[in-house]
mmCIF file of C-alpha atoms in Angstrom:
data_model
loop_
_atom_site.group_PDB
_atom_site.id
_atom_site.type_symbol
_atom_site.label_atom_id
_atom_site.label_comp_id
_atom_site.label_asym_id
_atom_site.label_seq_id
_atom_site.Cartn_x
_atom_site.Cartn_y
_atom_site.Cartn_z
ATOM 1 C CA MET A 189 0.000 0.000 0.000
ATOM 2 C CA VAL A 190 1.286 3.480 -0.889
ATOM 3 C CA ARG A 191 0.450 6.032 1.783
ATOM 4 C CA ASN A 192 2.676 8.908 0.674
ATOM 5 C CA ALA A 193 4.602 9.880 -2.435
ATOM 6 C CA LEU A 194 7.167 12.434 -3.478
ATOM 7 C CA ILE A 195 6.774 13.817 -6.997
ATOM 8 C CA VAL A 196 9.845 15.546 -8.408
ATOM 9 C CA GLY A 197 8.854 18.066 -11.073
ATOM 10 C CA GLY A 198 5.755 20.231 -11.435
ATOM 11 C CA GLY A 199 5.075 20.018 -15.169
ATOM 12 C CA VAL A 200 2.233 18.182 -16.903
ATOM 13 C CA ALA A 201 3.536 14.732 -15.923
ATOM 14 C CA GLY A 202 4.149 15.599 -12.286
ATOM 15 C CA MET A 203 0.860 17.435 -11.826
ATOM 16 C CA SER A 204 -1.088 14.627 -13.523
ATOM 17 C CA CYS A 205 0.500 12.150 -11.111
ATOM 18 C CA ALA A 206 -0.333 14.408 -8.172
ATOM 19 C CA ILE A 207 -3.980 14.772 -9.216
ATOM 20 C CA MET A 208 -4.544 11.054 -9.714
ATOM 21 C CA LEU A 209 -2.618 9.934 -6.612
ATOM 22 C CA ARG A 210 -4.490 12.391 -4.374
ATOM 23 C CA ARG A 211 -7.776 11.052 -5.720
ATOM 24 C CA ALA A 212 -6.541 7.582 -4.771
ATOM 25 C CA GLY A 213 -5.988 8.771 -1.193
ATOM 26 C CA VAL A 214 -2.194 9.101 -1.329
ATOM 27 C CA GLU A 215 -0.473 11.957 0.530
ATOM 28 C CA VAL A 216 1.502 13.892 -2.083
ATOM 29 C CA GLN A 217 4.533 16.147 -1.726
ATOM 30 C CA LEU A 218 5.400 17.827 -5.039
ATOM 31 C CA VAL A 219 8.715 19.660 -5.429
ATOM 32 C CA ASP A 220 9.779 21.853 -8.337
ATOM 33 C CA LEU A 221 13.149 23.501 -8.853
ATOM 34 C CA ASP A 222 11.701 26.787 -10.114
ATOM 35 C CA PRO A 223 10.959 28.989 -7.071
ATOM 36 C CA HIS A 224 8.140 30.662 -9.030
ATOM 37 C CA TRP A 225 6.696 27.424 -10.541
ATOM 38 C CA ARG A 226 6.650 28.892 -14.037
ATOM 39 C CA VAL A 227 6.412 27.148 -17.383
ATOM 40 C CA ALA A 228 8.507 27.927 -20.445
ATOM 41 C CA GLY A 229 7.224 27.979 -23.987
ATOM 42 C CA ALA A 230 4.342 29.376 -25.989
ATOM 43 C CA GLY A 231 1.366 27.326 -27.144
ATOM 44 C CA ILE A 232 0.822 23.621 -27.720
ATOM 45 C CA THR A 233 -1.344 21.646 -30.106
ATOM 46 C CA ILE A 234 -3.644 19.094 -28.468
ATOM 47 C CA THR A 235 -4.807 15.829 -30.032
ATOM 48 C CA ALA A 236 -8.090 14.062 -29.281
ATOM 49 C CA SER A 237 -6.329 11.433 -27.160
ATOM 50 C CA THR A 238 -4.748 14.213 -25.078
ATOM 51 C CA LEU A 239 -8.168 15.811 -24.590
ATOM 52 C CA ARG A 240 -9.436 12.411 -23.458
ATOM 53 C CA ALA A 241 -6.678 12.308 -20.835
ATOM 54 C CA PHE A 242 -7.631 15.824 -19.702
ATOM 55 C CA LYS A 243 -11.214 14.598 -19.255
ATOM 56 C CA THR A 244 -9.971 11.803 -16.979
ATOM 57 C CA LEU A 245 -7.947 14.328 -14.986
ATOM 58 C CA GLY A 246 -11.062 16.488 -14.638
ATOM 59 C CA VAL A 247 -9.834 19.571 -16.521
ATOM 60 C CA LEU A 248 -11.387 19.154 -19.984
ATOM 61 C CA GLU A 249 -14.079 21.789 -19.493
ATOM 62 C CA ARG A 250 -11.552 24.409 -18.417
ATOM 63 C CA VAL A 251 -9.216 23.488 -21.269
ATOM 64 C CA MET A 252 -12.083 23.887 -23.743
ATOM 65 C CA ASP A 253 -13.136 27.187 -22.175
ATOM 66 C CA GLU A 254 -9.690 28.785 -21.811
ATOM 67 C CA GLY A 255 -8.029 27.179 -24.835
ATOM 68 C CA HIS A 256 -9.473 26.438 -28.277
ATOM 69 C CA THR A 257 -10.921 23.174 -29.559
ATOM 70 C CA HIS A 258 -11.843 22.363 -33.120
ATOM 71 C CA ASP A 259 -12.082 19.561 -35.656
ATOM 72 C CA GLY A 260 -9.337 18.584 -38.032
ATOM 73 C CA ILE A 261 -6.784 20.467 -40.107
ATOM 74 C CA ARG A 262 -7.089 22.839 -43.045
ATOM 75 C CA VAL A 263 -4.353 22.135 -45.601
ATOM 76 C CA CYS A 264 -3.236 25.163 -47.622
ATOM 77 C CA THR A 265 -0.828 25.970 -50.420
ATOM 78 C CA VAL A 266 2.214 28.181 -49.952
ATOM 79 C CA ASP A 267 0.201 31.221 -51.040
ATOM 80 C CA GLY A 268 -2.444 30.527 -48.388
ATOM 81 C CA ARG A 269 -5.155 28.970 -50.559
ATOM 82 C CA ALA A 270 -7.149 26.214 -48.812
ATOM 83 C CA ILE A 271 -7.034 22.917 -50.721
ATOM 84 C CA GLN A 272 -8.320 20.292 -48.257
ATOM 85 C CA ASP A 273 -9.965 19.872 -44.853
ATOM 86 C CA VAL A 274 -8.784 16.772 -42.985
ATOM 87 C CA LYS A 275 -11.282 15.573 -40.381
ATOM 88 C CA SER A 276 -10.190 14.310 -36.981
ATOM 89 C CA PRO A 277 -10.703 10.575 -36.345
ATOM 90 C CA PRO A 278 -13.678 10.038 -34.007
ATOM 91 C CA LEU A 279 -12.891 9.246 -30.392
ATOM 92 C CA ASP A 280 -15.208 9.258 -27.370
ATOM 93 C CA PRO A 281 -18.485 11.231 -27.262
ATOM 94 C CA GLY A 282 -17.898 14.768 -26.060
ATOM 95 C CA ILE A 283 -14.184 14.707 -26.896
ATOM 96 C CA PRO A 284 -13.235 17.366 -29.481
ATOM 97 C CA GLY A 285 -11.096 16.254 -32.398
ATOM 98 C CA ALA A 286 -8.204 18.635 -31.731
ATOM 99 C CA GLY A 287 -7.261 21.856 -29.996
ATOM 100 C CA GLY A 288 -4.610 24.195 -28.748
ATOM 101 C CA ILE A 289 -3.799 26.056 -25.553
ATOM 102 C CA LEU A 290 -1.164 28.375 -24.145
ATOM 103 C CA ARG A 291 1.339 26.521 -21.983
ATOM 104 C CA PRO A 292 0.989 28.965 -19.055
ATOM 105 C CA VAL A 293 -2.800 28.597 -19.183
ATOM 106 C CA LEU A 294 -2.606 24.790 -19.081
ATOM 107 C CA HIS A 295 -0.092 25.050 -16.239
ATOM 108 C CA ARG A 296 -2.484 27.254 -14.259
ATOM 109 C CA ILE A 297 -5.448 24.914 -14.852
ATOM 110 C CA LEU A 298 -3.514 21.868 -13.647
ATOM 111 C CA SER A 299 -1.789 23.622 -10.725
ATOM 112 C CA ASP A 300 -5.125 24.975 -9.478
ATOM 113 C CA LEU A 301 -6.440 21.403 -9.277
ATOM 114 C CA VAL A 302 -3.242 20.050 -7.706
ATOM 115 C CA GLN A 303 -3.569 22.542 -4.865
ATOM 116 C CA ALA A 304 -7.344 22.186 -4.542
ATOM 117 C CA LEU A 305 -6.905 18.432 -3.995
ATOM 118 C CA GLY A 306 -4.482 19.061 -1.139
ATOM 119 C CA SER A 307 -1.021 18.216 -2.472
ATOM 120 C CA LYS A 308 1.806 19.910 -0.585
ATOM 121 C CA VAL A 309 3.905 21.974 -3.001
ATOM 122 C CA LYS A 310 7.510 22.942 -2.269
ATOM 123 C CA LEU A 311 9.339 25.232 -4.694
ATOM 124 C CA GLY A 312 12.986 26.068 -5.283
ATOM 125 C CA ALA A 313 14.295 22.565 -4.590
ATOM 126 C CA THR A 314 14.812 19.194 -6.214
ATOM 127 C CA VAL A 315 16.219 15.832 -5.183
ATOM 128 C CA GLY A 316 19.857 15.761 -4.148
ATOM 129 C CA SER A 317 20.110 12.109 -3.127
ATOM 130 C CA ILE A 318 17.957 9.060 -2.529
ATOM 131 C CA GLU A 319 18.471 5.859 -0.567
ATOM 132 C CA GLN A 320 16.103 2.935 -0.957
ATOM 133 C CA ASP A 321 15.223 -0.192 0.980
ATOM 134 C CA ARG A 322 12.362 -2.661 0.736
ATOM 135 C CA GLU A 323 10.030 -0.475 2.794
ATOM 136 C CA GLY A 324 10.554 2.954 1.281
ATOM 137 C CA VAL A 325 12.786 5.739 -0.006
ATOM 138 C CA SER A 326 14.769 8.241 2.062
ATOM 139 C CA VAL A 327 15.229 11.506 0.192
ATOM 140 C CA ARG A 328 17.416 14.526 0.775
ATOM 141 C CA LEU A 329 16.489 17.653 -1.180
ATOM 142 C CA THR A 330 18.919 20.249 -2.474
ATOM 143 C CA ASP A 331 17.748 22.715 0.212
ATOM 144 C CA GLY A 332 18.686 20.239 2.956
ATOM 145 C CA ALA A 333 15.185 19.002 3.758
ATOM 146 C CA GLU A 334 14.782 15.251 4.290
ATOM 147 C CA GLY A 335 11.812 12.930 3.972
ATOM 148 C CA ARG A 336 10.750 9.309 3.871
ATOM 149 C CA TYR A 337 8.295 8.101 1.219
ATOM 150 C CA ASP A 338 6.630 4.927 0.032
ATOM 151 C CA LEU A 339 7.057 6.060 -3.575
ATOM 152 C CA VAL A 340 9.133 8.593 -5.527
ATOM 153 C CA VAL A 341 8.116 9.762 -9.007
ATOM 154 C CA GLY A 342 10.696 11.475 -11.237
ATOM 155 C CA ALA A 343 8.738 13.849 -13.451
ATOM 156 C CA ASP A 344 11.410 16.486 -13.909
ATOM 157 C CA GLY A 345 11.628 16.713 -17.662
ATOM 158 C CA ILE A 346 13.958 15.855 -20.505
ATOM 159 C CA PHE A 347 17.060 16.962 -18.574
ATOM 160 C CA SER A 348 15.941 15.124 -15.453
ATOM 161 C CA THR A 349 17.949 15.123 -12.236
ATOM 162 C CA MET A 350 16.214 11.924 -11.165
ATOM 163 C CA ARG A 351 17.204 9.939 -14.270
ATOM 164 C CA PRO A 352 20.969 9.828 -13.572
ATOM 165 C CA LEU A 353 20.300 9.141 -9.888
ATOM 166 C CA LEU A 354 18.379 5.997 -10.840
ATOM 167 C CA PHE A 355 20.195 5.093 -14.053
ATOM 168 C CA PRO A 356 23.714 6.605 -14.160
ATOM 169 C CA GLU A 357 24.484 4.915 -17.488
ATOM 170 C CA ALA A 358 21.352 6.143 -19.283
ATOM 171 C CA PRO A 359 22.155 7.941 -22.551
ATOM 172 C CA LYS A 360 21.519 11.658 -22.704
ATOM 173 C CA PRO A 361 18.852 13.143 -24.999
ATOM 174 C CA GLN A 362 20.116 13.724 -28.545
ATOM 175 C CA PHE A 363 19.676 16.763 -30.783
ATOM 176 C CA THR A 364 17.624 15.779 -33.826
ATOM 177 C CA GLY A 365 18.939 18.293 -36.359
ATOM 178 C CA GLN A 366 15.786 20.399 -36.199
ATOM 179 C CA ALA A 367 14.644 23.439 -34.273
ATOM 180 C CA CYS A 368 11.096 24.620 -33.701
ATOM 181 C CA TRP A 369 10.053 28.252 -33.973
ATOM 182 C CA ARG A 370 6.833 29.427 -32.319
ATOM 183 C CA LEU A 371 5.336 32.889 -32.707
ATOM 184 C CA MET A 372 2.438 33.980 -30.518
ATOM 185 C CA THR A 373 0.078 36.426 -32.207
ATOM 186 C CA ALA A 374 -3.528 37.594 -32.502
ATOM 187 C CA ARG A 375 -5.913 35.158 -34.192
ATOM 188 C CA PRO A 376 -8.073 36.227 -37.142
ATOM 189 C CA ALA A 377 -11.553 34.695 -37.124
ATOM 190 C CA ALA A 378 -10.720 32.715 -40.286
ATOM 191 C CA ILE A 379 -8.111 30.673 -38.397
ATOM 192 C CA ASP A 380 -10.705 28.527 -36.655
ATOM 193 C CA ARG A 381 -8.702 25.288 -36.716
ATOM 194 C CA ARG A 382 -5.145 24.129 -37.238
ATOM 195 C CA HIS A 383 -3.707 25.121 -40.630
ATOM 196 C CA PHE A 384 -0.800 23.492 -42.487
ATOM 197 C CA PHE A 385 0.976 25.199 -45.389
ATOM 198 C CA LEU A 386 2.508 22.612 -47.716
ATOM 199 C CA GLY A 387 4.925 22.849 -50.596
ATOM 200 C CA GLY A 388 7.284 25.442 -49.159
ATOM 201 C CA PRO A 389 10.922 25.207 -48.082
ATOM 202 C CA VAL A 390 9.984 24.558 -44.423
ATOM 203 C CA LYS A 391 7.090 22.950 -42.580
ATOM 204 C CA CYS A 392 4.898 25.523 -40.910
ATOM 205 C CA GLY A 393 1.365 26.052 -39.722
ATOM 206 C CA LEU A 394 -0.988 27.863 -37.364
ATOM 207 C CA THR A 395 -2.794 26.599 -34.255
ATOM 208 C CA PRO A 396 -5.556 28.527 -32.425
ATOM 209 C CA VAL A 397 -4.985 28.533 -28.658
ATOM 210 C CA SER A 398 -7.791 30.779 -27.363
ATOM 211 C CA LYS A 399 -10.693 32.923 -28.517
ATOM 212 C CA SER A 400 -8.249 35.642 -29.560
ATOM 213 C CA GLU A 401 -4.774 34.103 -29.996
ATOM 214 C CA MET A 402 -2.921 31.562 -32.103
ATOM 215 C CA TYR A 403 0.653 30.527 -32.646
ATOM 216 C CA LEU A 404 2.695 29.967 -35.760
ATOM 217 C CA PHE A 405 4.973 26.918 -35.701
ATOM 218 C CA LEU A 406 7.854 26.394 -38.091
ATOM 219 C CA LEU A 407 10.363 23.542 -38.214
ATOM 220 C CA GLU A 408 13.857 24.387 -39.437
ATOM 221 C CA HIS A 409 16.713 22.044 -40.331
ATOM 222 C CA VAL A 410 19.678 23.309 -38.264
ATOM 223 C CA PRO A 411 22.350 20.574 -38.465
ATOM 224 C CA ASP A 412 24.960 22.616 -36.591
ATOM 225 C CA ASN A 413 22.526 23.548 -33.779
ATOM 226 C CA ARG A 414 23.626 27.146 -33.980
ATOM 227 C CA ARG A 415 22.606 29.558 -31.238
ATOM 228 C CA ARG A 416 19.942 32.109 -32.170
ATOM 229 C CA GLU A 417 20.192 35.222 -30.014
ATOM 230 C CA PRO A 418 16.860 36.901 -29.174
ATOM 231 C CA HIS A 419 17.733 40.101 -31.040
ATOM 232 C CA GLU A 420 18.324 38.216 -34.309
ATOM 233 C CA GLN A 421 15.315 35.918 -34.128
ATOM 234 C CA PRO A 422 12.763 38.206 -35.870
ATOM 235 C CA GLY A 423 15.077 38.646 -38.862
ATOM 236 C CA VAL A 424 15.824 34.933 -39.168
ATOM 237 C CA LEU A 425 12.143 33.994 -38.907
ATOM 238 C CA ARG A 426 11.295 36.629 -41.532
ATOM 239 C CA ARG A 427 13.733 35.006 -43.963
ATOM 240 C CA LEU A 428 12.354 31.542 -43.270
ATOM 241 C CA LEU A 429 8.841 32.755 -44.135
ATOM 242 C CA GLU A 430 9.830 34.288 -47.473
ATOM 243 C CA GLY A 431 7.634 33.074 -50.306
ATOM 244 C CA TYR A 432 4.575 32.360 -48.164
ATOM 245 C CA GLY A 433 1.380 34.282 -48.874
ATOM 246 C CA GLY A 434 -1.926 34.905 -47.170
ATOM 247 C CA VAL A 435 -1.899 35.302 -43.406
ATOM 248 C CA LEU A 436 1.736 34.142 -43.238
ATOM 249 C CA ALA A 437 2.806 37.068 -45.427
ATOM 250 C CA ARG A 438 1.143 39.476 -43.007
ATOM 251 C CA LEU A 439 2.777 37.813 -40.011
ATOM 252 C CA ARG A 440 6.151 37.991 -41.757
ATOM 253 C CA GLU A 441 5.840 41.729 -42.344
ATOM 254 C CA GLU A 442 4.810 42.378 -38.737
ATOM 255 C CA LEU A 443 7.848 40.650 -37.218
ATOM 256 C CA GLY A 444 9.985 42.898 -35.057
ATOM 257 C CA ALA A 445 11.507 43.387 -31.614
ATOM 258 C CA GLN A 446 8.029 43.234 -30.068
ATOM 259 C CA SER A 447 7.280 39.776 -31.490
ATOM 260 C CA ARG A 448 6.677 36.940 -29.002
ATOM 261 C CA ILE A 449 9.026 34.295 -30.396
ATOM 262 C CA VAL A 450 10.125 31.036 -28.763
ATOM 263 C CA TYR A 451 13.006 29.182 -30.439
ATOM 264 C CA ARG A 452 13.938 25.698 -29.249
ATOM 265 C CA PRO A 453 16.308 23.047 -30.601
ATOM 266 C CA LEU A 454 14.563 19.672 -30.655
ATOM 267 C CA GLU A 455 15.877 16.747 -28.657
ATOM 268 C CA GLY A 456 14.385 13.342 -28.039
ATOM 269 C CA HIS A 457 15.033 10.116 -26.150
ATOM 270 C CA ILE A 458 13.404 7.053 -24.638
ATOM 271 C CA LEU A 459 14.765 4.736 -21.986
ATOM 272 C CA ARG A 460 14.878 1.289 -23.586
ATOM 273 C CA HIS A 461 14.520 -0.568 -20.309
ATOM 274 C CA ASP A 462 12.310 -0.385 -17.234
ATOM 275 C CA TRP A 463 11.673 3.166 -16.065
ATOM 276 C CA PHE A 464 11.703 2.150 -12.407
ATOM 277 C CA LYS A 465 14.178 0.990 -9.817
ATOM 278 C CA GLY A 466 12.962 -0.170 -6.428
ATOM 279 C CA ARG A 467 10.255 2.241 -5.314
ATOM 280 C CA ALA A 468 11.190 5.090 -7.690
ATOM 281 C CA VAL A 469 9.848 5.531 -11.224
ATOM 282 C CA LEU A 470 10.335 8.000 -14.083
ATOM 283 C CA VAL A 471 7.409 9.433 -16.037
ATOM 284 C CA GLY A 472 6.880 11.977 -18.814
ATOM 285 C CA ASP A 473 9.876 13.505 -20.569
ATOM 286 C CA ALA A 474 12.223 12.097 -17.923
ATOM 287 C CA ALA A 475 11.555 8.663 -19.434
ATOM 288 C CA HIS A 476 10.382 9.427 -22.992
ATOM 289 C CA ALA A 477 10.731 12.861 -24.594
ATOM 290 C CA SER A 478 9.341 13.293 -28.094
ATOM 291 C CA THR A 479 9.586 16.047 -30.674
ATOM 292 C CA PRO A 480 6.351 17.938 -31.539
ATOM 293 C CA GLN A 481 5.479 16.276 -34.852
ATOM 294 C CA LEU A 482 2.632 14.224 -33.324
ATOM 295 C CA ALA A 483 1.616 16.896 -30.799
ATOM 296 C CA SER A 484 1.458 14.207 -28.116
ATOM 297 C CA GLY A 485 4.088 15.052 -25.508
ATOM 298 C CA ALA A 486 1.599 16.557 -23.045
ATOM 299 C CA GLY A 487 -0.830 13.719 -23.742
ATOM 300 C CA MET A 488 1.734 11.032 -22.986
ATOM 301 C CA ALA A 489 2.712 12.864 -19.778
ATOM 302 C CA ALA A 490 -0.911 13.093 -18.627
ATOM 303 C CA GLU A 491 -1.562 9.445 -19.495
ATOM 304 C CA ASP A 492 1.476 8.399 -17.456
ATOM 305 C CA GLY A 493 -0.045 9.958 -14.350
ATOM 306 C CA ILE A 494 -3.417 8.319 -14.990
ATOM 307 C CA VAL A 495 -2.000 4.836 -15.598
ATOM 308 C CA LEU A 496 0.470 4.966 -12.710
ATOM 309 C CA ALA A 497 -2.309 5.767 -10.231
ATOM 310 C CA GLN A 498 -4.571 3.082 -11.691
ATOM 311 C CA GLU A 499 -1.883 0.411 -11.435
ATOM 312 C CA LEU A 500 -0.956 1.391 -7.875
ATOM 313 C CA GLU A 501 -4.617 1.057 -6.859
ATOM 314 C CA ARG A 502 -5.087 -2.400 -8.379
ATOM 315 C CA ALA A 503 -1.693 -4.077 -7.791
ATOM 316 C CA PRO A 504 -0.760 -5.940 -4.579
ATOM 317 C CA ASP A 505 2.612 -4.174 -4.272
ATOM 318 C CA VAL A 506 4.675 -1.360 -5.803
ATOM 319 C CA GLU A 507 6.814 -3.574 -8.030
ATOM 320 C CA SER A 508 3.733 -5.228 -9.547
ATOM 321 C CA ALA A 509 2.220 -1.790 -10.115
ATOM 322 C CA PHE A 510 5.358 -0.588 -11.881
ATOM 323 C CA ARG A 511 5.404 -3.679 -14.098
ATOM 324 C CA GLY A 512 1.766 -3.107 -14.996
ATOM 325 C CA PHE A 513 2.593 0.529 -15.735
ATOM 326 C CA MET A 514 5.396 -0.507 -18.099
ATOM 327 C CA ARG A 515 3.166 -3.019 -19.919
ATOM 328 C CA ARG A 516 0.632 -0.292 -20.639
ATOM 329 C CA ARG A 517 2.997 2.591 -21.343
ATOM 330 C CA TYR A 518 6.195 1.461 -23.050
ATOM 331 C CA GLU A 519 4.974 0.598 -26.543
ATOM 332 C CA ARG A 520 2.574 3.533 -26.692
ATOM 333 C CA CYS A 521 5.265 6.037 -25.693
ATOM 334 C CA ARG A 522 7.841 4.360 -27.942
ATOM 335 C CA LEU A 523 5.493 4.802 -30.902
ATOM 336 C CA VAL A 524 5.148 8.522 -30.201
ATOM 337 C CA VAL A 525 8.897 9.092 -29.771
ATOM 338 C CA GLU A 526 10.051 7.018 -32.740
ATOM 339 C CA ASN A 527 7.336 8.127 -35.173
ATOM 340 C CA SER A 528 7.845 11.783 -34.250
ATOM 341 C CA LEU A 529 11.561 11.434 -34.910
ATOM 342 C CA GLU A 530 10.895 9.645 -38.206
ATOM 343 C CA ILE A 531 8.568 12.412 -39.380
ATOM 344 C CA GLY A 532 11.292 14.907 -38.512
ATOM 345 C CA ARG A 533 13.810 12.960 -40.592
ATOM 346 C CA LEU A 534 11.391 12.959 -43.539
ATOM 347 C CA GLU A 535 10.890 16.703 -43.134
ATOM 348 C CA MET A 536 14.627 17.350 -43.199
ATOM 349 C CA ALA A 537 14.970 15.090 -46.266
ATOM 350 C CA LYS A 538 12.137 17.035 -47.977
ATOM 351 C CA ALA A 539 10.181 13.831 -48.509
ATOM 352 C CA PRO A 540 6.739 14.123 -50.162
ATOM 353 C CA PRO A 541 4.051 15.367 -47.752
ATOM 354 C CA GLU A 542 2.110 12.134 -48.312
ATOM 355 C CA ALA A 543 4.934 10.120 -46.725
ATOM 356 C CA GLN A 544 4.763 12.303 -43.632
ATOM 357 C CA THR A 545 0.980 12.445 -43.321
ATOM 358 C CA GLU A 546 0.726 8.662 -43.628
ATOM 359 C CA ILE A 547 2.769 8.255 -40.445
ATOM 360 C CA VAL A 548 0.720 10.943 -38.699
ATOM 361 C CA ALA A 549 -2.572 9.262 -39.630
ATOM 362 C CA ARG A 550 -1.340 5.820 -38.595
ATOM 363 C CA SER A 551 -0.010 7.145 -35.296
ATOM 364 C CA LEU A 552 -3.168 9.073 -34.379
ATOM 365 C CA GLU A 553 -5.261 6.004 -35.126
ATOM 366 C CA ALA A 554 -3.105 3.956 -32.746
ATOM 367 C CA LEU A 555 -3.307 6.648 -30.063
ATOM 368 C CA ALA A 556 -7.098 6.651 -30.291
ATOM 369 C CA ALA A 557 -7.075 3.170 -28.705
ATOM 370 C CA PRO A 558 -7.849 3.017 -24.967
ATOM 371 C CA ILE A 559 -4.886 3.444 -22.652
#
C-alpha cells in the first residue's frame, strides 16, 4: 500500500501524477526547482487522445473554455489557398477532435487542481540524493530538507535530475537536427482550426490557442545547432517565411523586436529498459521525450499519471504496479517518440508530404485506442 509519495517536477507529468494519486488517497509532496513554478514555452497543439486524458484528470471543461478546440486540419498551399480539410478521427463522445492552448494557461489549470486536492507543493528545490530499501525511499532535497516516502516519481523533464540518480548509465537526450520556432500572435476569425501550409521550403502552420490568440509553428533544419540570439530571431524567422502568402505574409511583415518568439532546438530520447528501480519511477519527458510532430508530448505525460495511479490502486505491491505501468505505457510512448523522430527525418529530407501524413494518420489512429 502506498500512503505517501514524493513527486519531483511540477510540469504536466508531475501534476497529472499528483492529481490522480491524491484522488486515490495518497499523501503527495510535489517539489519543483523553479521557485516561481513557471512554465517555459508558448502554445501547444492538443490531439483528441490528449483531450481524453484531460477529461480523466477532470480539466477538460476548463481546457475547452480557456483554450481552443476544433475539428481537423485545413491544408493550404504556400500562397495561403485552402485545398483540403482533414477531419479528426472520431474518439469518445464529447471529446473534441483537436485543440490548442497556451502553456501557461494549461499550467495554471492543472496547478489549481493540484492545490485544490491538497497536495503539498515545495518550490525552489529538487532531489539531491535518494536511498532505498524494501520499505521505502529516504530523500534529501537540495535545500537540505529530508523525507521518507513509500514512492518517488521522477517527473522532472527531458534533462531530469532523477534519471541519472536511478540510471547513471542512461544515454543523454540527442539533438535531432531540427529546431522549432513558435510565434504567438492575434488570431483572425478565419483561423478557426489548425492550418498546415505545404509545398514550401519549411514545414509551418498555425494553431488557435484561445478565442483571440494563435501561434505559428515552423520547423527548421539546423544541423549545426547554432545559437539564435533573441535580437536576431525576428530577422531569421522573416527570412524563413519568405515566399509564403496569405496570413503568413502578413505575419512575416509584422515581425519585429516586439514579437513573441520562442526558439527551441529539438531533442528526443526514450529509456529502452524499465523506467523504475525499487520504489522510484520515471514518467513523462524524464523517461520518454518526443519532438512535436505528433503533438502528443503533453498527452503522454498526462496518461502516465493516470495509468500509474490506476496500477498502484489495483496491484498488490509497488513492483507489480510498476510492471503493470510498463506493460501499458512502453509501446505507446515508444510509438510517439520514434514516429515523431521519423517524421522529422522525412521533413529534413524534404520527402513528399504524403509520406509524412501517412505516419501521422497511422499514429493518431493507434493513439485513439484506450490506454
